[in-house]
Tab-separated table of C-alpha atoms in Angstrom:
chain	number	residue	atom	x	y	z
A	1	MET	CA	18.205	-29.179	1.266
A	2	THR	CA	14.990	-28.456	-0.610
A	3	PHE	CA	12.941	-30.196	2.116
A	4	GLU	CA	14.436	-27.908	4.770
A	5	LEU	CA	13.512	-24.760	2.823
A	6	ASP	CA	9.940	-25.914	2.254
A	7	ARG	CA	9.556	-26.870	5.908
A	8	ARG	CA	10.886	-23.487	7.021
A	9	ARG	CA	8.473	-21.652	4.730
A	10	PHE	CA	5.603	-23.750	6.035
A	11	LEU	CA	6.501	-23.088	9.667
A	12	GLY	CA	6.971	-19.379	8.980
A	13	ALA	CA	3.574	-19.104	7.275
A	14	THR	CA	1.882	-21.013	10.103
A	15	LEU	CA	3.496	-18.795	12.738
A	16	SER	CA	2.487	-15.646	10.830
A	17	ALA	CA	-1.118	-16.806	10.570
A	18	ALA	CA	-1.206	-17.561	14.306
A	19	ILE	CA	0.168	-14.103	15.169
A	20	ILE	CA	-2.404	-12.376	12.932
A	21	ALA	CA	-5.225	-14.378	14.512
A	22	LEU	CA	-4.064	-13.456	18.023
A	23	GLN	CA	-3.748	-9.773	17.177
A	24	SER	CA	-7.348	-9.520	15.878
A	25	PRO	CA	-9.538	-11.998	17.756
A	26	GLY	CA	-12.766	-10.320	16.610
A	27	LYS	CA	-11.927	-11.014	12.994
A	28	ALA	CA	-10.857	-14.589	13.747
A	29	PHE	CA	-14.216	-15.461	15.332
A	30	ALA	CA	-16.479	-13.412	13.034
A	31	ALA	CA	-17.221	-16.415	10.810
A	32	THR	CA	-18.423	-18.399	13.839
A	33	ASP	CA	-20.836	-15.617	14.839
A	34	ALA	CA	-22.148	-15.374	11.271
A	35	ASP	CA	-22.647	-19.158	11.130
A	36	ALA	CA	-24.524	-19.106	14.445
A	37	PHE	CA	-26.728	-16.246	13.249
A	38	MET	CA	-27.517	-18.085	10.005
A	39	ALA	CA	-28.366	-21.311	11.868
A	40	VAL	CA	-30.746	-19.468	14.213
A	41	SER	CA	-32.267	-17.527	11.304
A	42	ARG	CA	-32.951	-20.659	9.241
A	43	ALA	CA	-34.599	-22.389	12.192
A	44	ALA	CA	-36.680	-19.333	13.100
A	45	ILE	CA	-37.814	-18.337	9.600
A	46	GLY	CA	-38.063	-21.753	7.966
A	47	PRO	CA	-36.317	-23.547	5.131
A	48	GLN	CA	-38.746	-22.285	2.482
A	49	GLN	CA	-37.160	-18.817	2.576
A	50	HIS	CA	-33.798	-18.330	0.872
A	51	LEU	CA	-31.679	-16.272	3.263
A	52	ASN	CA	-28.842	-14.257	1.776
A	53	PRO	CA	-25.554	-14.966	3.645
A	54	THR	CA	-24.283	-11.428	3.025
A	55	ILE	CA	-27.434	-9.915	4.550
A	56	ALA	CA	-27.128	-12.398	7.442
A	57	ARG	CA	-23.581	-11.268	8.192
A	58	ARG	CA	-24.546	-7.593	8.053
A	59	LEU	CA	-27.591	-8.111	10.281
A	60	GLN	CA	-25.529	-10.076	12.809
A	61	GLU	CA	-22.774	-7.451	12.932
A	62	THR	CA	-25.265	-4.572	13.273
A	63	MET	CA	-27.272	-6.317	15.987
A	64	ALA	CA	-24.098	-7.194	17.910
A	65	GLU	CA	-22.995	-3.560	17.711
A	66	HIS	CA	-26.287	-1.930	18.707
A	67	LEU	CA	-28.165	-4.439	20.902
A	68	GLN	CA	-26.746	-4.993	24.358
A	69	GLY	CA	-26.129	-8.659	25.193
A	70	PHE	CA	-26.940	-9.846	21.680
A	71	GLY	CA	-23.736	-11.857	21.250
A	72	ALA	CA	-24.291	-13.834	24.451
A	73	ALA	CA	-27.940	-14.473	23.572
A	74	LEU	CA	-26.963	-15.649	20.085
A	75	THR	CA	-24.438	-18.068	21.601
A	76	ARG	CA	-27.217	-19.542	23.756
A	77	LEU	CA	-29.696	-19.653	20.854
A	78	GLU	CA	-27.439	-21.515	18.415
A	79	PRO	CA	-27.602	-24.971	20.059
A	80	LEU	CA	-31.372	-24.586	20.440
A	81	ALA	CA	-31.642	-23.831	16.725
A	82	ARG	CA	-29.552	-26.846	15.765
A	83	GLN	CA	-31.710	-29.125	17.973
A	84	ASN	CA	-35.066	-27.586	16.954
A	85	ALA	CA	-35.074	-26.961	13.210
A	86	ASP	CA	-38.862	-26.462	13.143
A	87	THR	CA	-40.066	-22.865	13.575
A	88	ASP	CA	-42.589	-23.766	16.275
A	89	ALA	CA	-40.043	-25.875	18.158
A	90	ILE	CA	-37.349	-23.173	18.159
A	91	GLY	CA	-39.932	-20.619	19.325
A	92	LYS	CA	-40.968	-22.792	22.238
A	93	ALA	CA	-37.364	-23.661	23.164
A	94	ALA	CA	-36.348	-19.975	23.027
A	95	GLU	CA	-39.279	-18.997	25.243
A	96	GLU	CA	-38.378	-21.663	27.812
A	97	ALA	CA	-34.757	-20.430	27.816
A	98	GLY	CA	-35.786	-16.775	28.220
A	99	LEU	CA	-34.523	-15.906	24.723
A	100	HIS	CA	-37.837	-15.276	22.990
A	101	ASP	CA	-37.231	-11.523	22.630
A	102	THR	CA	-33.872	-12.120	20.943
A	103	LEU	CA	-35.392	-14.659	18.558
A	104	ARG	CA	-38.200	-12.258	17.670
A	105	ALA	CA	-35.656	-9.471	17.099
A	106	ILE	CA	-33.810	-11.699	14.603
A	107	ILE	CA	-37.028	-12.539	12.752
A	108	ALA	CA	-38.093	-8.876	12.689
A	109	ALA	CA	-34.671	-7.841	11.377
A	110	TRP	CA	-34.987	-10.247	8.439
A	111	TYR	CA	-38.498	-9.097	7.576
A	112	THR	CA	-37.954	-5.345	7.971
A	113	GLY	CA	-34.291	-5.115	6.989
A	114	SER	CA	-33.588	-3.069	10.116
A	115	ILE	CA	-32.667	-3.998	13.671
A	116	SER	CA	-35.223	-1.729	15.346
A	117	ASN	CA	-38.476	0.105	14.633
A	118	THR	CA	-37.200	3.337	16.169
A	119	MET	CA	-36.293	6.581	14.448
A	120	ASN	CA	-32.853	6.527	12.757
A	121	ALA	CA	-32.439	2.772	13.313
A	122	PRO	CA	-29.662	1.253	11.182
A	123	MET	CA	-31.030	-0.020	7.860
A	124	VAL	CA	-29.230	-3.153	6.686
A	125	ALA	CA	-31.396	-4.301	3.779
A	126	TYR	CA	-34.267	-2.598	2.005
A	127	TYR	CA	-35.082	-4.294	-1.286
A	128	GLU	CA	-34.082	-7.683	0.169
A	129	ALA	CA	-36.332	-7.427	3.273
A	130	LEU	CA	-38.508	-10.543	3.518
A	131	MET	CA	-41.731	-8.579	4.015
A	132	TYR	CA	-41.799	-7.747	0.302
A	133	ARG	CA	-41.576	-11.351	-0.946
A	134	PRO	CA	-45.218	-12.456	-0.542
A	135	VAL	CA	-46.463	-9.695	-2.876
A	136	ALA	CA	-43.442	-9.516	-5.192
A	137	ASP	CA	-45.430	-10.815	-8.179
A	138	ALA	CA	-47.886	-7.909	-8.099
A	139	LEU	CA	-46.480	-5.041	-6.025
A	140	PRO	CA	-43.070	-3.406	-6.287
A	141	VAL	CA	-40.919	-2.560	-3.327
A	142	PRO	CA	-41.730	1.095	-2.506
A	143	THR	CA	-39.631	3.513	-4.596
A	144	TYR	CA	-38.915	0.755	-7.147
A	145	CYS	CA	-40.910	0.770	-10.392
A	146	PHE	CA	-42.148	-2.274	-12.325
A	147	GLY	CA	-41.960	-0.619	-15.730
A	148	VAL	CA	-42.860	2.398	-17.828
A	149	PRO	CA	-45.022	5.264	-16.521
A	150	GLY	CA	-48.590	4.086	-16.036
A	151	TRP	CA	-47.571	0.442	-15.583
A	152	TRP	CA	-50.163	0.107	-12.789
A	153	THR	CA	-53.043	0.424	-15.284
A	154	ALA	CA	-52.238	-2.966	-16.827
A	155	THR	CA	-54.215	-6.026	-15.799
A	156	PRO	CA	-52.515	-7.600	-12.782
A	157	PRO	CA	-50.978	-11.039	-13.202
A	158	ALA	CA	-53.074	-14.093	-12.439
A	159	LEU	CA	-52.779	-15.418	-8.914
A	160	GLY	CA	-52.159	-18.953	-10.105
A	161	ILE	CA	-54.686	-20.483	-7.739
A	162	SER	CA	-57.962	-22.254	-8.430
A	163	PRO	CA	-61.143	-20.277	-7.854
A	164	ILE	CA	-63.164	-21.182	-4.788
A	165	PRO	CA	-65.969	-23.514	-5.866
A	166	THR	CA	-69.449	-22.257	-5.156
A	167	ALA	CA	-72.135	-24.684	-4.079
A	168	ALA	CA	-75.733	-24.361	-5.160
A	169	PRO	CA	-78.097	-23.411	-2.343
A	170	PRO	CA	-79.783	-26.438	-0.802
A	171	LYS	CA	-83.283	-27.214	-2.048
A	172	THR	CA	-86.003	-27.297	0.539
A	173	SER	CA	-89.120	-29.360	0.121
A	174	GLN	CA	-91.144	-27.447	2.682
A	175	ALA	CA	-93.561	-24.734	1.661
A	176	PRO	CA	-93.345	-21.329	3.381
A	177	ALA	CA	-95.183	-21.141	6.660
A	178	GLN	CA	-98.807	-19.956	6.457
A	179	GLY	CA	-99.395	-16.423	7.666
A	180	ALA	CA	-95.722	-15.353	7.406
A	181	ALA	CA	-95.320	-11.611	6.986
A	182	PRO	CA	-93.972	-10.506	3.581
A	183	LEU	CA	-90.563	-8.865	3.448
A	184	PRO	CA	-90.646	-5.053	3.324
A	185	ALA	CA	-90.108	-3.386	-0.040
A	186	HIS	CA	-87.394	-1.095	1.382
A	187	PRO	CA	-84.446	-1.998	3.610
A	188	LEU	CA	-85.540	0.921	5.844
A	189	PRO	CA	-89.369	0.955	5.690
A	190	ASN	CA	-89.769	4.067	7.901
A	191	THR	CA	-88.071	6.367	5.387
A	192	PRO	CA	-89.741	7.467	2.154
A	193	THR	CA	-86.825	6.475	-0.105
A	194	GLY	CA	-85.272	3.693	1.939
A	195	LYS	CA	-82.167	5.832	2.469
A	196	LEU	CA	-80.908	7.744	5.473
């Protein structure tokens, strides 16, 4: 008796889930689109950048809504991204498949936080846009402050890189040529002060 009740509940829950999935197919497949977008993004931008899954989902949804044919192009890009995990390889494969513009739009969206460089384009991410990461140790994202008023007068942080070594000029054993004209005293000898 108990087995029958549990089996009925299980079947009822399964049937309910199937009906919900059929009534809203967009919601049922949204995770697949987000996964495809993330796979293409990782291949195009490189593994060294941490990509926020929430930003990825928002970018994908906004691009699908505003860019004609984006969903179909993303579907074609996903297998290329999974086969070509290197940024150069995915770029070449996308160009050969005629999808280079879509790939560049995805990269630009990650770096700018918007899906277009036109007026009133939807802004998906501002502070999290990748273009601010390379200078994050020394420059704040515009409109965000690093500290108290006048913080910019403090000595900037060290770059953390070794200085470029300077080599001594090579020694020459030859004497200057006889009869060589001396260098002028002014950079501009025709003017009285050497200035224009």
